[in-house]
XYZ file of C-alpha atoms in Angstrom:
332
model
C 213.718 -41.923 -42.212
C 213.701 -45.680 -43.539
C 212.978 -46.239 -47.346
C 210.811 -48.795 -48.600
C 211.013 -50.885 -51.661
C 209.331 -49.284 -54.929
C 206.821 -52.126 -54.963
C 205.836 -50.752 -51.227
C 205.684 -47.515 -52.112
C 203.467 -47.984 -54.887
C 201.228 -49.889 -53.213
C 200.807 -47.434 -50.302
C 200.362 -44.847 -53.362
C 197.364 -47.459 -54.272
C 196.109 -47.513 -50.952
C 195.832 -43.607 -50.832
C 194.308 -43.483 -54.065
C 191.698 -46.247 -52.917
C 191.308 -44.115 -50.208
C 190.041 -41.371 -52.312
C 187.734 -43.605 -54.701
C 186.249 -44.421 -51.174
C 185.854 -41.017 -49.896
C 183.822 -40.178 -53.150
C 181.383 -43.141 -53.007
C 181.002 -42.498 -49.556
C 180.644 -38.764 -49.750
C 178.885 -38.901 -53.242
C 175.539 -37.904 -51.082
C 176.453 -34.867 -49.917
C 176.868 -33.281 -53.457
C 173.786 -34.863 -54.859
C 171.275 -35.762 -51.677
C 169.327 -32.578 -52.266
C 169.437 -32.463 -56.015
C 167.910 -36.011 -56.064
C 165.554 -35.768 -53.194
C 164.037 -32.814 -54.994
C 163.638 -34.867 -58.239
C 165.519 -32.189 -60.342
C 168.132 -34.753 -61.343
C 167.804 -38.709 -61.714
C 170.284 -40.116 -59.035
C 172.376 -41.471 -62.302
C 172.612 -38.343 -63.884
C 173.049 -36.232 -60.955
C 176.322 -38.599 -59.866
C 177.650 -37.761 -63.090
C 177.276 -33.942 -62.936
C 178.540 -34.063 -59.504
C 181.558 -36.410 -60.732
C 182.336 -33.943 -63.144
C 182.401 -30.861 -60.953
C 184.792 -33.049 -58.193
C 187.512 -33.388 -60.770
C 188.110 -29.976 -62.648
C 188.190 -28.670 -58.934
C 191.957 -28.403 -59.189
C 191.404 -25.631 -61.586
C 189.817 -23.346 -59.064
C 191.394 -23.904 -55.979
C 195.027 -23.880 -54.716
C 196.329 -26.736 -52.637
C 196.055 -24.957 -48.843
C 194.092 -28.746 -47.464
C 196.545 -30.563 -48.759
C 199.331 -28.696 -46.991
C 197.553 -28.816 -43.793
C 197.147 -32.308 -44.495
C 200.613 -33.244 -45.248
C 202.344 -30.982 -42.723
C 200.024 -29.428 -40.403
C 198.147 -32.707 -38.658
C 201.351 -34.556 -37.514
C 205.209 -33.851 -37.819
C 206.254 -34.418 -41.280
C 209.503 -35.695 -39.646
C 208.255 -38.758 -38.037
C 205.969 -39.851 -41.253
C 207.426 -43.146 -43.165
C 205.508 -45.896 -44.783
C 203.979 -47.456 -41.701
C 202.603 -44.235 -40.492
C 200.760 -43.413 -43.940
C 199.826 -47.574 -43.908
C 198.368 -47.247 -40.663
C 196.639 -43.617 -41.309
C 194.902 -45.132 -44.406
C 193.747 -47.993 -43.172
C 192.385 -46.745 -40.034
C 190.155 -44.165 -42.230
C 189.359 -46.807 -44.888
C 188.315 -49.252 -42.154
C 186.271 -46.547 -40.396
C 184.696 -45.408 -43.623
C 183.830 -48.817 -44.787
C 182.258 -49.662 -41.224
C 179.897 -46.512 -41.800
C 179.205 -46.850 -44.882
C 177.735 -50.798 -44.724
C 175.474 -48.921 -41.847
C 174.405 -46.091 -44.261
C 175.848 -43.244 -41.937
C 177.139 -40.323 -43.274
C 180.293 -39.927 -41.057
C 182.968 -37.990 -42.098
C 185.954 -39.246 -44.479
C 187.952 -36.004 -43.562
C 188.222 -36.527 -39.472
C 188.392 -40.316 -40.418
C 191.765 -39.518 -42.111
C 192.746 -37.059 -39.866
C 192.223 -39.524 -36.836
C 193.997 -42.194 -38.717
C 196.950 -39.430 -38.862
C 196.851 -38.823 -35.325
C 196.713 -42.291 -34.207
C 199.167 -43.951 -36.332
C 201.424 -40.506 -35.512
C 201.096 -40.948 -31.813
C 201.821 -44.983 -31.967
C 205.058 -44.078 -33.354
C 206.462 -41.121 -31.542
C 203.700 -40.043 -28.880
C 201.701 -36.715 -28.469
C 204.832 -34.804 -29.453
C 204.292 -36.111 -32.814
C 200.813 -34.041 -33.037
C 201.197 -30.187 -34.770
C 198.454 -28.945 -32.608
C 197.841 -25.810 -34.739
C 196.359 -27.955 -37.215
C 194.411 -30.387 -35.214
C 192.758 -27.329 -33.543
C 191.337 -25.950 -36.447
C 190.275 -29.536 -37.700
C 188.287 -29.848 -34.866
C 187.055 -26.607 -34.595
C 185.582 -27.153 -38.092
C 183.841 -30.464 -36.471
C 181.258 -27.531 -35.090
C 181.941 -24.673 -37.335
C 181.102 -26.119 -40.435
C 177.711 -27.393 -39.996
C 176.831 -24.165 -37.985
C 177.831 -22.137 -40.649
C 176.475 -23.978 -43.313
C 172.881 -23.921 -41.283
C 173.543 -20.106 -40.589
C 173.879 -19.238 -44.572
C 171.113 -21.946 -45.848
C 168.683 -20.020 -43.240
C 170.224 -16.357 -44.942
C 169.294 -17.694 -48.563
C 165.989 -18.911 -47.456
C 165.021 -15.355 -46.257
C 166.970 -13.831 -49.064
C 165.325 -16.264 -52.088
C 161.728 -15.673 -50.138
C 161.804 -12.035 -50.099
C 163.282 -11.647 -54.118
C 160.611 -14.193 -55.118
C 158.033 -12.673 -53.291
C 155.571 -11.502 -56.024
C 155.994 -14.442 -58.175
C 153.667 -17.138 -58.298
C 154.791 -20.832 -56.956
C 154.906 -22.302 -60.425
C 157.509 -19.818 -61.305
C 159.311 -20.266 -58.030
C 159.414 -24.064 -58.652
C 160.789 -23.760 -62.400
C 163.562 -21.103 -61.044
C 164.678 -23.289 -58.609
C 165.009 -26.229 -60.521
C 166.971 -24.770 -63.240
C 169.179 -22.931 -60.331
C 169.621 -26.171 -58.448
C 171.860 -27.610 -61.235
C 174.254 -24.517 -60.470
C 174.104 -24.985 -56.927
C 174.673 -28.664 -56.898
C 177.593 -27.782 -59.283
C 179.219 -25.413 -56.577
C 178.628 -27.788 -53.772
C 180.612 -30.892 -56.004
C 183.108 -28.442 -56.784
C 183.778 -27.406 -53.236
C 183.536 -30.670 -52.380
C 186.342 -32.017 -55.076
C 188.782 -29.087 -54.076
C 188.634 -29.566 -50.148
C 188.137 -33.661 -49.967
C 190.588 -34.827 -52.971
C 193.342 -32.436 -51.328
C 193.377 -34.625 -48.226
C 194.595 -37.275 -50.648
C 197.342 -35.020 -52.161
C 198.914 -34.358 -48.883
C 198.876 -37.793 -47.950
C 200.464 -39.030 -51.095
C 203.213 -35.808 -51.129
C 204.544 -36.232 -47.633
C 204.797 -40.385 -47.962
C 207.172 -39.101 -51.282
C 208.927 -36.820 -49.344
C 209.338 -39.575 -46.445
C 211.007 -41.340 -48.933
C 213.246 -38.542 -50.595
C 211.676 -38.928 -53.882
C 210.525 -35.441 -53.555
C 212.804 -32.287 -52.448
C 212.722 -28.700 -51.713
C 209.721 -26.628 -50.625
C 206.776 -28.925 -49.908
C 204.719 -28.943 -53.598
C 202.218 -30.940 -54.923
C 203.285 -32.924 -58.366
C 200.926 -32.763 -61.056
C 200.228 -36.283 -61.478
C 199.352 -36.338 -57.700
C 196.589 -33.747 -58.313
C 194.945 -35.771 -61.399
C 195.201 -38.968 -59.551
C 193.645 -37.774 -56.687
C 190.966 -35.903 -58.459
C 190.348 -38.657 -60.726
C 190.115 -41.058 -58.169
C 187.362 -39.022 -56.184
C 185.415 -38.555 -59.374
C 185.178 -42.196 -59.916
C 184.197 -42.861 -56.543
C 181.319 -40.452 -56.821
C 180.434 -42.215 -59.866
C 179.810 -45.342 -57.941
C 177.471 -43.565 -55.607
C 176.269 -44.138 -52.393
C 172.976 -44.615 -52.330
C 172.279 -46.120 -48.760
C 173.384 -42.336 -47.055
C 171.948 -40.676 -50.003
C 168.532 -41.621 -48.519
C 169.358 -40.850 -44.916
C 170.884 -37.348 -46.192
C 168.225 -36.341 -48.577
C 164.884 -37.461 -47.072
C 165.516 -38.933 -43.408
C 166.539 -35.705 -42.038
C 163.877 -33.203 -43.543
C 161.622 -33.335 -47.193
C 163.023 -30.980 -49.463
C 161.527 -28.551 -52.071
C 163.404 -27.459 -55.010
C 164.059 -23.891 -53.180
C 164.920 -25.487 -49.921
C 167.413 -27.657 -52.144
C 169.300 -24.752 -53.735
C 169.433 -23.018 -50.230
C 171.072 -25.765 -48.594
C 173.483 -26.357 -51.600
C 174.469 -22.674 -51.939
C 174.938 -22.222 -48.035
C 177.181 -25.445 -48.196
C 178.959 -24.576 -51.156
C 179.504 -21.159 -49.727
C 181.085 -22.960 -46.620
C 183.102 -25.333 -48.690
C 184.921 -22.502 -50.770
C 185.598 -20.486 -47.734
C 187.600 -23.469 -45.725
C 189.170 -24.782 -48.988
C 190.659 -21.189 -49.553
C 191.426 -20.930 -45.831
C 193.361 -24.621 -45.917
C 190.949 -26.010 -43.347
C 190.343 -29.800 -44.185
C 186.286 -29.748 -43.367
C 183.668 -32.745 -43.445
C 181.450 -32.225 -46.451
C 178.949 -34.601 -44.607
C 178.818 -31.892 -41.783
C 178.256 -29.180 -43.893
C 175.458 -30.415 -46.001
C 174.030 -31.763 -43.050
C 174.191 -28.259 -41.185
C 172.537 -26.418 -44.505
C 169.755 -29.040 -44.915
C 168.919 -28.604 -41.121
C 168.902 -25.136 -41.599
C 166.338 -25.219 -44.289
C 164.217 -27.527 -42.685
C 164.191 -25.124 -39.484
C 163.350 -22.400 -41.855
C 160.137 -23.427 -42.296
C 159.356 -25.072 -38.996
C 161.455 -26.907 -36.152
C 159.245 -29.644 -36.479
C 160.022 -30.277 -40.185
C 163.643 -31.341 -38.921
C 163.638 -34.834 -37.885
C 165.891 -34.231 -35.300
C 166.615 -37.900 -33.766
C 167.918 -38.634 -37.382
C 170.193 -35.633 -37.553
C 171.238 -36.319 -33.660
C 172.456 -39.733 -34.790
C 174.538 -38.268 -37.159
C 176.263 -36.034 -34.982
C 177.088 -39.040 -32.493
C 178.617 -40.522 -35.794
C 180.565 -37.271 -36.059
C 182.087 -37.240 -32.475
C 183.109 -40.802 -32.550
C 184.876 -40.841 -35.989
C 188.146 -38.996 -34.860
C 189.344 -41.512 -32.014
C 187.733 -44.143 -33.858
C 189.839 -44.101 -36.523
C 192.558 -42.913 -34.470
C 192.186 -46.391 -32.614
C 192.322 -48.546 -35.454
C 195.218 -46.754 -36.795
C 197.312 -47.191 -34.058
C 196.667 -51.168 -34.384
C 197.578 -51.177 -37.687
C 200.849 -48.969 -37.233
C 201.413 -52.085 -34.481
C 200.656 -54.777 -36.712
C 202.909 -52.978 -39.463
C 205.406 -52.770 -37.063
C 206.275 -56.475 -36.779
C 206.956 -56.668 -40.614
């Protein structure tokens, strides 16, 4: 591994934090789409609510996802500044493209695709850590499915528990409960997504000989990544809010609560298991679940299917762009 000058290292860390910021910007809707579409919170209040819980997530979760990204996607032995540059630029480019188009694609899989693309460009397919990649790819399908199933269970459970209550009581209850479910989802979002950038920065520091010994995440990296994500969430992503909160299905406060709770449980389980999942996939599956619980026609399947196409394309598209950026960096 070759060392780089300090300004280059600082620049790469800044790019990584920029990705984290864009991740928050790009995925803000995932945390607040339901609570905004049900009009429980105004958008400008909802983003502050989400950003706070994005930031404090490091107090709740361990760093299992950061370890998966740092050591479990491509071999840490082949990582250098050019690989990190290529991976980040591939992910950032794809995020900006999909954000501009209002497509809720996955920042997580853009980053994983970027790592794979840059790693393969340097060392071939031998660079890939298949166990970690298989877990991530499997989560593309399993996280929205689990979110869908859990949200369906929540719909059935809450309907049974409140079966003897008046609709007015249920509406008041769920408007308050949605504050809790939105906070839980934002906590899971911050816990899973910010750790991906932690893993990138940490493996970069190891590759430059700045960190030694067992793989560990410095506290300043943790705080910087959580803060960058929270700031991105504060900036919001209103085009994607519109897609996630109203185009897929119209939500009531009870459905918003069920979708957020099902999504939050999915994110908590994935984060504890060290699996880098997509918050976009998860909340989309949960929203589809509550819509389908009402009736299948309540879901705008053409919108949901176009989002699925974006999921499938994200990883290879980001990988190709990352490989190109790695090739560009290799010229210097």
